[in-house]
XYZ file of C-alpha atoms in Angstrom:
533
model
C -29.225 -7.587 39.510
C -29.225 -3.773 38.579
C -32.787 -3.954 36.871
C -33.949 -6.529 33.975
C -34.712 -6.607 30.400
C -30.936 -8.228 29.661
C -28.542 -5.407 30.350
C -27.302 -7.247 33.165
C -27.585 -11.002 30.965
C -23.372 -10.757 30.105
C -22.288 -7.411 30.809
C -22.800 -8.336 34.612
C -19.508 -10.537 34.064
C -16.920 -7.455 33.820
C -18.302 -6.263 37.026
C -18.213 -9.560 39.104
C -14.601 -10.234 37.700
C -13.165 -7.299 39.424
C -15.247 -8.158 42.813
C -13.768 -11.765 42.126
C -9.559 -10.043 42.078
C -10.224 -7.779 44.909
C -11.807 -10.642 47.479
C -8.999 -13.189 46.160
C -6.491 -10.688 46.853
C -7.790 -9.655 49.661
C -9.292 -12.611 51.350
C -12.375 -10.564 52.580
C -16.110 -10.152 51.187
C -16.133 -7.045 48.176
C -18.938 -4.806 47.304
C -18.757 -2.561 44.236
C -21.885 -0.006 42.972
C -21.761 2.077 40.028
C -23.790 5.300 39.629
C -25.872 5.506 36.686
C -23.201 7.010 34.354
C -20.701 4.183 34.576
C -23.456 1.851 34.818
C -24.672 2.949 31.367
C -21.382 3.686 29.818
C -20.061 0.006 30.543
C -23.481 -2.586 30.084
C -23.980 -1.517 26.112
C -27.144 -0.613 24.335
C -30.012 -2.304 22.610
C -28.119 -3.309 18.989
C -29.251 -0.751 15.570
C -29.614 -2.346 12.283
C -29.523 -1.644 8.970
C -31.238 -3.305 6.699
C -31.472 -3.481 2.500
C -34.711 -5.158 1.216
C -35.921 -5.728 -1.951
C -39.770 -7.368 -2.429
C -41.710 -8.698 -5.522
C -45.414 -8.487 -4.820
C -48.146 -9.064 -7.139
C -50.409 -6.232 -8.704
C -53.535 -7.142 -6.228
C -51.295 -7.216 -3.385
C -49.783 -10.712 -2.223
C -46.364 -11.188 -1.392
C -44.278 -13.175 -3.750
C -40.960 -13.055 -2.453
C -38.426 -10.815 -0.136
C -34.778 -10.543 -0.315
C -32.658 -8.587 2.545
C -29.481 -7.931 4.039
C -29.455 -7.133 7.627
C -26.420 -5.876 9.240
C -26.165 -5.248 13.248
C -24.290 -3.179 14.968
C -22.327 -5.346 17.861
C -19.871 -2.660 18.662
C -16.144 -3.919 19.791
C -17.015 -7.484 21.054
C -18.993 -10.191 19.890
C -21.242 -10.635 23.051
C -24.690 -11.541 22.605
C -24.749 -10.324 18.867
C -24.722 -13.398 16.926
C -28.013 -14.661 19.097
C -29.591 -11.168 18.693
C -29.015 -11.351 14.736
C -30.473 -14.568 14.351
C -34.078 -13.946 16.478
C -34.122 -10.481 14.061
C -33.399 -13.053 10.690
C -36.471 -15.224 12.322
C -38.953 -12.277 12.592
C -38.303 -10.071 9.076
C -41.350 -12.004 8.184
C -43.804 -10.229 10.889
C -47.074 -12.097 10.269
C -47.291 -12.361 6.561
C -47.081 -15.277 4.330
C -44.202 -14.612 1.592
C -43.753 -17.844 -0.468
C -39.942 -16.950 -1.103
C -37.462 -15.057 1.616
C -33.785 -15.192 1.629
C -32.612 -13.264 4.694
C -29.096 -12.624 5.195
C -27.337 -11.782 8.288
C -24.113 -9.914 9.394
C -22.880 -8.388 12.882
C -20.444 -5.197 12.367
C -17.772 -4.679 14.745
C -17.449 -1.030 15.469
C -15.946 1.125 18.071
C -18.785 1.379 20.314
C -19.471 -0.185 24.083
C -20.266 -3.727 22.627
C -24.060 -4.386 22.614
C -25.813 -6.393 24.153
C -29.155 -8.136 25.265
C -32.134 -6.086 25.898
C -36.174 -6.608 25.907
C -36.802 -8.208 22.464
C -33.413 -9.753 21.731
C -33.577 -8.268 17.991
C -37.286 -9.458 17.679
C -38.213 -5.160 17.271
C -35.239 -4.758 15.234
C -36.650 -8.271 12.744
C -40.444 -6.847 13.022
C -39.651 -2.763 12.221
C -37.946 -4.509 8.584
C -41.310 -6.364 8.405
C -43.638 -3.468 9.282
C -41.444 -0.687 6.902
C -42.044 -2.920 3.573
C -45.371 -3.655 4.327
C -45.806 0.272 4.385
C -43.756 0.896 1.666
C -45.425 -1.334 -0.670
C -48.798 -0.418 0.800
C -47.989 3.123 -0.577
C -46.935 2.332 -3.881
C -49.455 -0.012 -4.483
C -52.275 2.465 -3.546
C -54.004 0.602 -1.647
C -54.469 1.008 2.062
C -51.990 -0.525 4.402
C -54.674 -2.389 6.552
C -56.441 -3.894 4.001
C -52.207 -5.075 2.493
C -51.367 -6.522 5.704
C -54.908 -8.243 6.157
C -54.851 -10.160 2.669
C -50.716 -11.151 3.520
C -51.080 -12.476 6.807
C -50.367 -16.013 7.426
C -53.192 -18.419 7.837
C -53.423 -21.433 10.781
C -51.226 -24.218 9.209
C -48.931 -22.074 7.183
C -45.876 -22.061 7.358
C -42.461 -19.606 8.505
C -39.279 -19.285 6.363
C -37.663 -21.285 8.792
C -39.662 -24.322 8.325
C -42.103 -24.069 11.538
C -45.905 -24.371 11.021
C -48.323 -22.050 12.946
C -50.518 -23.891 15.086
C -53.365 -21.925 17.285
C -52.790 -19.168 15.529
C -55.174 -16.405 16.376
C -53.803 -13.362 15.156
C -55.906 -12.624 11.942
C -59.139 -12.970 14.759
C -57.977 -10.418 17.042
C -57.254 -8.315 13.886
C -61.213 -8.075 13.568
C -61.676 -7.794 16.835
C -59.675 -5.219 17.648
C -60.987 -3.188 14.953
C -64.549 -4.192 16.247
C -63.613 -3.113 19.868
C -62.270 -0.009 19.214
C -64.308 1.464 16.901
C -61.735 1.244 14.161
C -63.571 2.478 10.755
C -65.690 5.638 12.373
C -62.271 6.822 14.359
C -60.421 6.822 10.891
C -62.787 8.524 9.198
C -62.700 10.720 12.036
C -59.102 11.237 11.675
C -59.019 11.753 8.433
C -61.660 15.123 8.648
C -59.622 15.731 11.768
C -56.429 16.323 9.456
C -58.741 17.952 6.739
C -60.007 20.757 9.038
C -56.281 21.184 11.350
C -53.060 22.734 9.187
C -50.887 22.573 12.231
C -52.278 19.579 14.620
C -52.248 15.921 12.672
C -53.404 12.431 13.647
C -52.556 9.480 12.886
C -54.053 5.976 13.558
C -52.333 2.579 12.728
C -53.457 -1.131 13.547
C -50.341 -3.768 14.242
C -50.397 -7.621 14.439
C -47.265 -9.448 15.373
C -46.090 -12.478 16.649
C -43.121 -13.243 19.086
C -40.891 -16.767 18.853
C -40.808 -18.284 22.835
C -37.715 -20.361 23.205
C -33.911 -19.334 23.836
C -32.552 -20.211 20.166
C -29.444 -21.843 22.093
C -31.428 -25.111 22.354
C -29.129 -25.855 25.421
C -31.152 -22.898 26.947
C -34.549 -24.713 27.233
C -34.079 -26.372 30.530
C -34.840 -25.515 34.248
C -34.918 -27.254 37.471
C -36.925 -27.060 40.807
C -36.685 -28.260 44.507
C -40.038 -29.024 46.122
C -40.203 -29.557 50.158
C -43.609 -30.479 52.047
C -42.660 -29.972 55.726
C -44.561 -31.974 58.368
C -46.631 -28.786 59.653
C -48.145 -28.601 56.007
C -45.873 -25.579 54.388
C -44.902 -25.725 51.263
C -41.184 -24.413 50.230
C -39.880 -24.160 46.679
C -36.900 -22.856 44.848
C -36.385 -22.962 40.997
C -33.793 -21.351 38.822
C -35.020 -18.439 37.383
C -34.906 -14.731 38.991
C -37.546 -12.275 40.620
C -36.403 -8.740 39.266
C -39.716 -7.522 39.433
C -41.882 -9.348 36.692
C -43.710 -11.399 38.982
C -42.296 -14.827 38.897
C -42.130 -16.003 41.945
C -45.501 -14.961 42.405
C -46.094 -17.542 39.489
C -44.452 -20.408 40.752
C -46.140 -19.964 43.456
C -49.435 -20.260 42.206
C -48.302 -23.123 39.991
C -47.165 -25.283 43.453
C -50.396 -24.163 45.085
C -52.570 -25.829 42.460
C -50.708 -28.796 41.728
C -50.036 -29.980 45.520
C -53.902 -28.487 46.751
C -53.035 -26.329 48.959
C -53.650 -22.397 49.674
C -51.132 -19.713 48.369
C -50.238 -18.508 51.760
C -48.622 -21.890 52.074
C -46.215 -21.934 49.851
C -42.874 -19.859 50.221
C -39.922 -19.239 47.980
C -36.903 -19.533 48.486
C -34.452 -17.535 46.450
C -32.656 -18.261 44.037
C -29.239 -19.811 44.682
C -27.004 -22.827 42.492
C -26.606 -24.661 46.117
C -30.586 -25.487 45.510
C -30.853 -25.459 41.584
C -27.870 -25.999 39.653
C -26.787 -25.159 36.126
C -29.887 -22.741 35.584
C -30.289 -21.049 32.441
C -30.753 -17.454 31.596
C -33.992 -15.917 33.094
C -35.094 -14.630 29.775
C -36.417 -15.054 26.965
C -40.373 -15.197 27.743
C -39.673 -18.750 28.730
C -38.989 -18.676 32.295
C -42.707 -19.148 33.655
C -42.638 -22.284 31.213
C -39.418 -23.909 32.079
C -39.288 -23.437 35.855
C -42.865 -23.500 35.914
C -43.034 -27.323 34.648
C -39.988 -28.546 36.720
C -41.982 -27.347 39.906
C -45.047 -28.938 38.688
C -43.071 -31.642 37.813
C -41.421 -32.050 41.118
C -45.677 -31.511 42.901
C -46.497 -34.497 40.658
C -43.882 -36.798 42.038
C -45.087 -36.052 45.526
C -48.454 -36.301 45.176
C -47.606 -39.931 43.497
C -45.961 -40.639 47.253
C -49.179 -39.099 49.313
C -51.463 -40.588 46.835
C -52.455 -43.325 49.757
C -52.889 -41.254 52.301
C -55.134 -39.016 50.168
C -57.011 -42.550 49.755
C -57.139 -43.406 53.376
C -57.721 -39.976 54.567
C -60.239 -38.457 51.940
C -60.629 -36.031 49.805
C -61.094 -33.262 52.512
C -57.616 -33.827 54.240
C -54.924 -31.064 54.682
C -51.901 -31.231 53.420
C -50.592 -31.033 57.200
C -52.499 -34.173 57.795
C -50.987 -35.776 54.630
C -47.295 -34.968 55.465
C -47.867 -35.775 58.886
C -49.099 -39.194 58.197
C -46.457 -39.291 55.344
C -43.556 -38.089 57.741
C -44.056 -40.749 60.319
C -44.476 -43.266 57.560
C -40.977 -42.182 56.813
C -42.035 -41.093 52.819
C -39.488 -38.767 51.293
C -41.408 -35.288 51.462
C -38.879 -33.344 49.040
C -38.633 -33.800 45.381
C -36.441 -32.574 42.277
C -38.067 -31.921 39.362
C -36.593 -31.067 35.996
C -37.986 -30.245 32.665
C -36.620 -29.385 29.022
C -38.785 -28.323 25.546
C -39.975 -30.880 23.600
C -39.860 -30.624 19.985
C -37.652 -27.984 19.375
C -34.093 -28.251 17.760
C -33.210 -25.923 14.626
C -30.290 -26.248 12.622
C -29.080 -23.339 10.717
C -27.949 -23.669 7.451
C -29.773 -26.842 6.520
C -33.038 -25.133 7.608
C -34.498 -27.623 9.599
C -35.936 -28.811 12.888
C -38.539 -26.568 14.703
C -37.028 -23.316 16.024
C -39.914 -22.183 18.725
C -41.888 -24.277 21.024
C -44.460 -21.700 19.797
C -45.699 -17.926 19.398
C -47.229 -15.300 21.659
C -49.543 -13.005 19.363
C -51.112 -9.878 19.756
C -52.680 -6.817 18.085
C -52.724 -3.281 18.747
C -54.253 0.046 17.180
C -52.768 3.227 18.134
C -54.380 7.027 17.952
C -51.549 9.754 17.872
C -51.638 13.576 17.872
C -49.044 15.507 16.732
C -47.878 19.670 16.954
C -45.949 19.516 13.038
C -44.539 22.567 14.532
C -42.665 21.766 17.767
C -42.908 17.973 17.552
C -45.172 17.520 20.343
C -46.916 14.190 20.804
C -49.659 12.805 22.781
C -50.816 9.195 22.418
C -54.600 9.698 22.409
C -55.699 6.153 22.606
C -53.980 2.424 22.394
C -56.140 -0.758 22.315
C -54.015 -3.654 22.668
C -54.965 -7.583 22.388
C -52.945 -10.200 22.798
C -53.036 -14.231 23.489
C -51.275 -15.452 26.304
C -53.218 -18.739 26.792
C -54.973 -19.173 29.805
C -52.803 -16.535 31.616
C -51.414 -18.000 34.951
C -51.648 -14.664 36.944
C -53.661 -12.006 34.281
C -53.162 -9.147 36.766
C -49.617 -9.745 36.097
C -49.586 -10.232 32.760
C -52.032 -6.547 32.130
C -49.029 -5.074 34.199
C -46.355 -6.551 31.860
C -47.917 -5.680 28.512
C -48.906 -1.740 30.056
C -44.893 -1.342 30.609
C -44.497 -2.692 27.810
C -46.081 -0.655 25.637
C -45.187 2.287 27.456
C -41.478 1.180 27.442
C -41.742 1.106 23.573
C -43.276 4.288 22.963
C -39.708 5.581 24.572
C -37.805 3.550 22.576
C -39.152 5.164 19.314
C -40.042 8.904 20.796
C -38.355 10.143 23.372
C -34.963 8.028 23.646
C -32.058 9.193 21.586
C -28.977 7.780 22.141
C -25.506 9.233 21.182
C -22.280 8.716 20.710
C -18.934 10.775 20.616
C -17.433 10.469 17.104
C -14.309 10.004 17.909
C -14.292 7.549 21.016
C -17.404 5.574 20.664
C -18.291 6.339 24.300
C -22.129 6.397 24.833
C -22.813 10.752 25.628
C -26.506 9.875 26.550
C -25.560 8.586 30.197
C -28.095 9.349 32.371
C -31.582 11.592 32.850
C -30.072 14.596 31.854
C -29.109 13.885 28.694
C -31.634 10.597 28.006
C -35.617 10.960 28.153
C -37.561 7.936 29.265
C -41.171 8.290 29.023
C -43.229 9.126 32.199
C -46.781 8.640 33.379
C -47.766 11.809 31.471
C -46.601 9.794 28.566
C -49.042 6.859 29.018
C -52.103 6.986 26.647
C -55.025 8.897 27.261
C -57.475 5.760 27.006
C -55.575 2.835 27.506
C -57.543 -0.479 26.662
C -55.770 -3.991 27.497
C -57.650 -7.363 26.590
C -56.856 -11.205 26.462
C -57.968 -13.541 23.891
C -60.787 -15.521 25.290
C -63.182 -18.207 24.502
C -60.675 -19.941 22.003
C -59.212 -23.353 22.040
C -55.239 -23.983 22.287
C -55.123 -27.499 21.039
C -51.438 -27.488 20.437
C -50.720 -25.219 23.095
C -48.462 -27.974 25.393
C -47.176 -25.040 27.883
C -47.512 -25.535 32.002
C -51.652 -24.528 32.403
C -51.407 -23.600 28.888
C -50.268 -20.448 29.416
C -47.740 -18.332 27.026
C -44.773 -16.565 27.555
C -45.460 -12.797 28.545
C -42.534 -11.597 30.559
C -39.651 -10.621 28.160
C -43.029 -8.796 25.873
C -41.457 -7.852 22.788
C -45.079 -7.624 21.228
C -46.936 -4.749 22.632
C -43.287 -2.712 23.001
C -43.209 -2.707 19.492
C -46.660 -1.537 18.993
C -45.641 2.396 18.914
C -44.460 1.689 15.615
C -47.350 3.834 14.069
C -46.597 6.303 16.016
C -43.174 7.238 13.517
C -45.198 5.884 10.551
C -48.554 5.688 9.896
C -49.182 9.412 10.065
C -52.544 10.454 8.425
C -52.517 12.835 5.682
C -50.345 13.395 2.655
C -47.980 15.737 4.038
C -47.742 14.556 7.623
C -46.956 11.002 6.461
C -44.456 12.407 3.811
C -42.823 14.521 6.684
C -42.788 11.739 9.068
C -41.257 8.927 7.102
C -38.539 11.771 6.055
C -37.640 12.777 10.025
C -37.544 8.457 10.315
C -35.198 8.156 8.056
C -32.649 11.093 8.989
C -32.543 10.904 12.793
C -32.672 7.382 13.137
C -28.510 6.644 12.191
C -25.733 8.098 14.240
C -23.406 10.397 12.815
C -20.774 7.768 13.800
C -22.145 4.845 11.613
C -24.295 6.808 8.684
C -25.332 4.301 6.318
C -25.767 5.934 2.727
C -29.044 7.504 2.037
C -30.065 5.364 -0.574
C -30.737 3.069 1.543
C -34.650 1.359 1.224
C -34.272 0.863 5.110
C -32.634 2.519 7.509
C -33.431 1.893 11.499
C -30.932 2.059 14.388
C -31.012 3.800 17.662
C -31.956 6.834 17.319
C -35.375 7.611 17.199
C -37.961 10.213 16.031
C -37.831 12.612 18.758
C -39.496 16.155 19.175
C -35.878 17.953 19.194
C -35.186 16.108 15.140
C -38.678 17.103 14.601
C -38.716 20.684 15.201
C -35.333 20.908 12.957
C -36.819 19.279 10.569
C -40.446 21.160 10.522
C-alpha cells in the first residue's frame, strides 16, 4: 500500500503496470520497491490553488454574496484533479450562510509530477478560500473576526450553494462550547497584554469551525460489499472491501459484526481484503469507508440472524452463538451471507445544481494558542482545544487517535513543509527528510485537549450506529490555519499575512501579486520567516 491518505489512490497504477510487463514477460512472480526519493518524485503532491474572490457584505457584517475563480494546479495529467476541484468548489463556503455564490472552477496543466489525491481531497484547499475572506473582511470591517464568523454561520435548516440543507447541525453549539471549555475570553485578553509587554515574542489565538462533505462525489463510489461466515464452532469470519493501512478499520468492522450477531470481539476475525471475497470495491477513502462496508456487514449479520432467529426462540435468550450454528449447521441452514449496501439519497448533478451532493457533514471546532520568535521564525503551539461531532463514535479511542494526527499532520502542512520544484524540469527537489520537514512529537501542542459532542440528538443522522465519517479527517488538519493568520497584534498580524502571501507560490507558477488570494504549496515556514523579519 506504501502508506495512506491517497498518494497511493491512482499513482499506485504506474507502478503495478511495470510489475504487470515484467511477470508477463517473464512468466514468474515480480516484486518492485522504491526508496523514498523515487517514491516521492513519481506519486505527485497534494494540488495548490489559486484563487480570485470578490465579496459584498453588508455594513453590520452579513454576507451578501461571493464571487471566485479557483484555479488548481493538476500538473501534466488530468488524474484525480477534476474530483479534487469540485470537493474545493463545494467547501469555499466554510460554514457561513452567503445568500449569493458563484464559484468557478478550472484545473491548469503544468509541467509538474501530475497531482494527485491526498487527505482532504481539495476540502483544505475550498476551506483556506473560506477562512482568508472571512479574515479579510473581518479586518476591514473593524470588527473582530470571531464575533464576523459567529453572526455568518449557517443555521440548522439552511441551506449550501449546492442545494443541500443542513440537518443536525451542531457546529454554532460547539462554537460556545469550545470557547466555554477553554477559557476563550480571559486567554485573549491574556494574549493581547502578552503582545503589549513582549517586542520580540508574539501570540496569537484563533477559534475555527468547519464542516467536511462525507460521500465520494462519483456517486458510483458509494457502494461496498461484505461476506459474513458463522462456522459451526461459533467463530465469526468477515471480509469487506475496504483496506486496513493503519486507521483502524478492521478493528471497526469488527466491532460492528460483534454487536449485530451477539457475540464477543475475540470471535470475530478478518479476513483481508481480496476481490476473490468482495468484488468491484470502491476506493477506501473518502471518510466513508466505516459507513459503506460497515452497513454491508451489518447488513449481511441481519440476514443471518433472520435464519437463527428460531433457534434463538427454541434455545433462549442465553444461547451461544456455537450452540446456534451448531443447531443451525445440522439443520442444514446456510451459515454465510453477502451483504451489500449503497447511499441513499444522494445524487448531484452539476450544472443544473441539483440532487443532494453529501449523505451528510462531519463538524468540528478548534481554538489554537501560538507563540512565535518574529526574529528567527520559531514556533511553538502552546495549546489546541479541538471539538468535533462524529455521532455516536463506533470506536472513540480510535477516532481521538485520528483527529490527534490529524491535527498534527496539518500543522506540517502549513509550517514546516515546503515543497519545491526545479524551474526548469518540474521535478519535485523536496524528496525526502533531508530536504522536507514533517512535524515531530516536539511539534505536538503543549496542552492538547480532544472532545466529542455529547448529549445531542442526530435525528437525521441515518449512518451504521449513527456514527460519522472520521478517517480521511480533513477537519481538525485544517485547524492550524490560525497559526499563519490570526496573529495577535498590529504588526505581527501585518507581518504574518505578508510572509503568507510571498512564500506560499512557487517560483515556477507565481501568480501576480495582485492577487486577493493566493495559497498553494508552500507554506509559512521559519526559513521564509527569518528572510522576511
Amino acid at each position: 500500500m506504501g502508506g495512506g491518505f491517497g498518494g497511493k489512490e491512482t499513482r499506485s497504477i504506474q507502478l503495478a503496470g511495470i510489475c504487470a510487463a515484467a511477470a508477463k514477460k517473464t512468466r514468474r512472480p515480480v516484486r518492485c520497491m522504491l526508496n523514498r526519493d523515487e517514491d516521492i518524485l513519481t506519486s505527485g503532491q497534494r494540488h495548490p490553488f489559486l484563487a480570485r474572490w470578490k465579496v459584498a457584505v453588508n455594513s453590520d457584517g452579513r454576507l451578501q454574496a461571493l464571487d471566485a475563480d479557483v484555479f488548481a494546479n493538476g500538473g501534466w495529467s488530468q488524474d484525480l484533479s477534476a474530483a479534487v476541484c469540485d470537493r474545493a468548489l463545494s467547501h469555499s463556503d466554510g460554514v457561513y450562510m452567503i445568500p449569493n455564490v458563484h464559484v468557478r472552477g478550472r484545473i491548469a496543466k503544468t509541467n509538474t509530477v501530475s497531482n494527485t489525491a491526498f487527505r482532504g481531497f481539495g476540502g483544505p484547499q475550498g476551506m483556506f478560500i473560506a477562512e482568508s475572506y472571512m479574515s479579510e473582511v473581518a479586518d476591514h470591517l473593524g470588527m473582530p473576526v470571531e464575533k464576523f464568523r459567529e453572526i455568518n454561520m449557517y443555521k440548522p435548516g439552511e441551506i449550501t450553494h449546492f442545494n443541500q440543507e443542513l440537518k443536525d447541525w451542531f457546529v454554532p453549539l460547539m462554537y460556545k462550547q469550545v470557547q466555554e471549555e477553554s477559557d476563550y475570553a480571559r486567554r485573549r485578553e491574556e494574549v493581547d497584554e502578552f503582545n503589549r509587554t513582549h517586542r520580540w515574542n508574539k501570540r496569537g489565538l484563533a477559534l475555527i469551525p468547519t464542516k467536511f462533505g462525507i460521500s465520494f462525489t462519483a456517486l458510483f463510489l458509494n457502494q461496498a460489499g461484505a461476506l459474513v461466515h458463522i462456522y459451526h464452532d461459533g467463530s465469526v469470519l468477515l471480509a469487506h472491501g475496504g483496506t486496513e493501512m493503519g486507521q483502524g478499520l478492521h478493528t471497526k468492522m469488527t466491532m460492528i459484526a460483534a454487536e449485530a450477531l451477539k457475540v464477543p470481539q475475540d470471535s470475530v476475525f478478518i479476513s483481508e481484503t481480496a476481490t476473490n471475497t468482495v468484488a468491484n470495491t470502491s476506493s477506501t477513502a473518502a471518510s466513508a469507508s466505516s459507513d459503506l462496508n460497515g452497513y454491508a456487514i451489518w447488513n449481511a449479520c441481519t440476514q443471518l440472524n433472520e435464519r437463527l432467529a428460531p433457534y434463538r426462540e427454541k434455545l433462549g435468550p442465553d444461547v451461544t452463538m456455537k450452540q446456534l450454528a451448531h443447531a443451525a449447521y445440522f439443520d442444514r441452514v446456510n451459515l454465510s451471507a453477502q451483504g451489500y449496501y449503497r447511499t441513499p439519497d444522494i445524487g448531484y448533478v452539476w450544472g443544473p445544481n441539483t440532487g443532494q451532493m453529501f449523505f451528510y457533514f462531519t463538524q468540528g471546532v478548534a481554538a489554537a494558542e501560538v507563540e512565535i520568535d518574529t526574529l528567527t521564525g520559531d514556533w511553538t503551539c502552546r495549546r489546541a482545544d479541538i471539538k468535533m461531532d462524529v455521532g455516536r463514535s463506533i470506536n472513540p479511542a480510535i477516532d481521538y487517535g485520528q483527529i490527534e494526527g490529524a491535527f498534527v499532520q496539518g500543522q506540517g502542512l502549513f509550517t514546516t513543509e515546503e515543497s519545491l520544484w526545479h524551474r526548469a524540469s518540474g521535478q519535485i527537489f523536496t524528496r525526502g527528510p533531508g530536504a522536507y520537514k514533517i512535524p515531530g512529537f516536539r511539534d505536538v501542542p503543549q496542552v492538547f485537549n480532544v472532545s466529542l459532542l455529547k448529549d445531542v440528538e442526530w435525528e437525521n443522522l441515518r449512518t451504521i450506529q449513527r456514527s460519522r465519517g472520521v478517517g480521511m479527517l480533513i477537519i481538525p488538519r485544517f485547524f492550524p490555519y490560525p497559526f499563519i493568520q490570526q496573529m495577535d497584534g498590529e504588526k505581527i498580524q501585518e507581518v504574518g499575512l505578508i510572509v503568507v502571501s510571498q512564500a506560499n507560490h512557487p517560483s515556477s507558477w507565481a501568480p501576480p501579486s495582485s492577487s486577493p488570494f493566493e495559497m498553494h504549496s508552500r507554506p509559512h515556514v521559519p526559513s521564509s520567516a527569518r528572510r522576511k523579519y
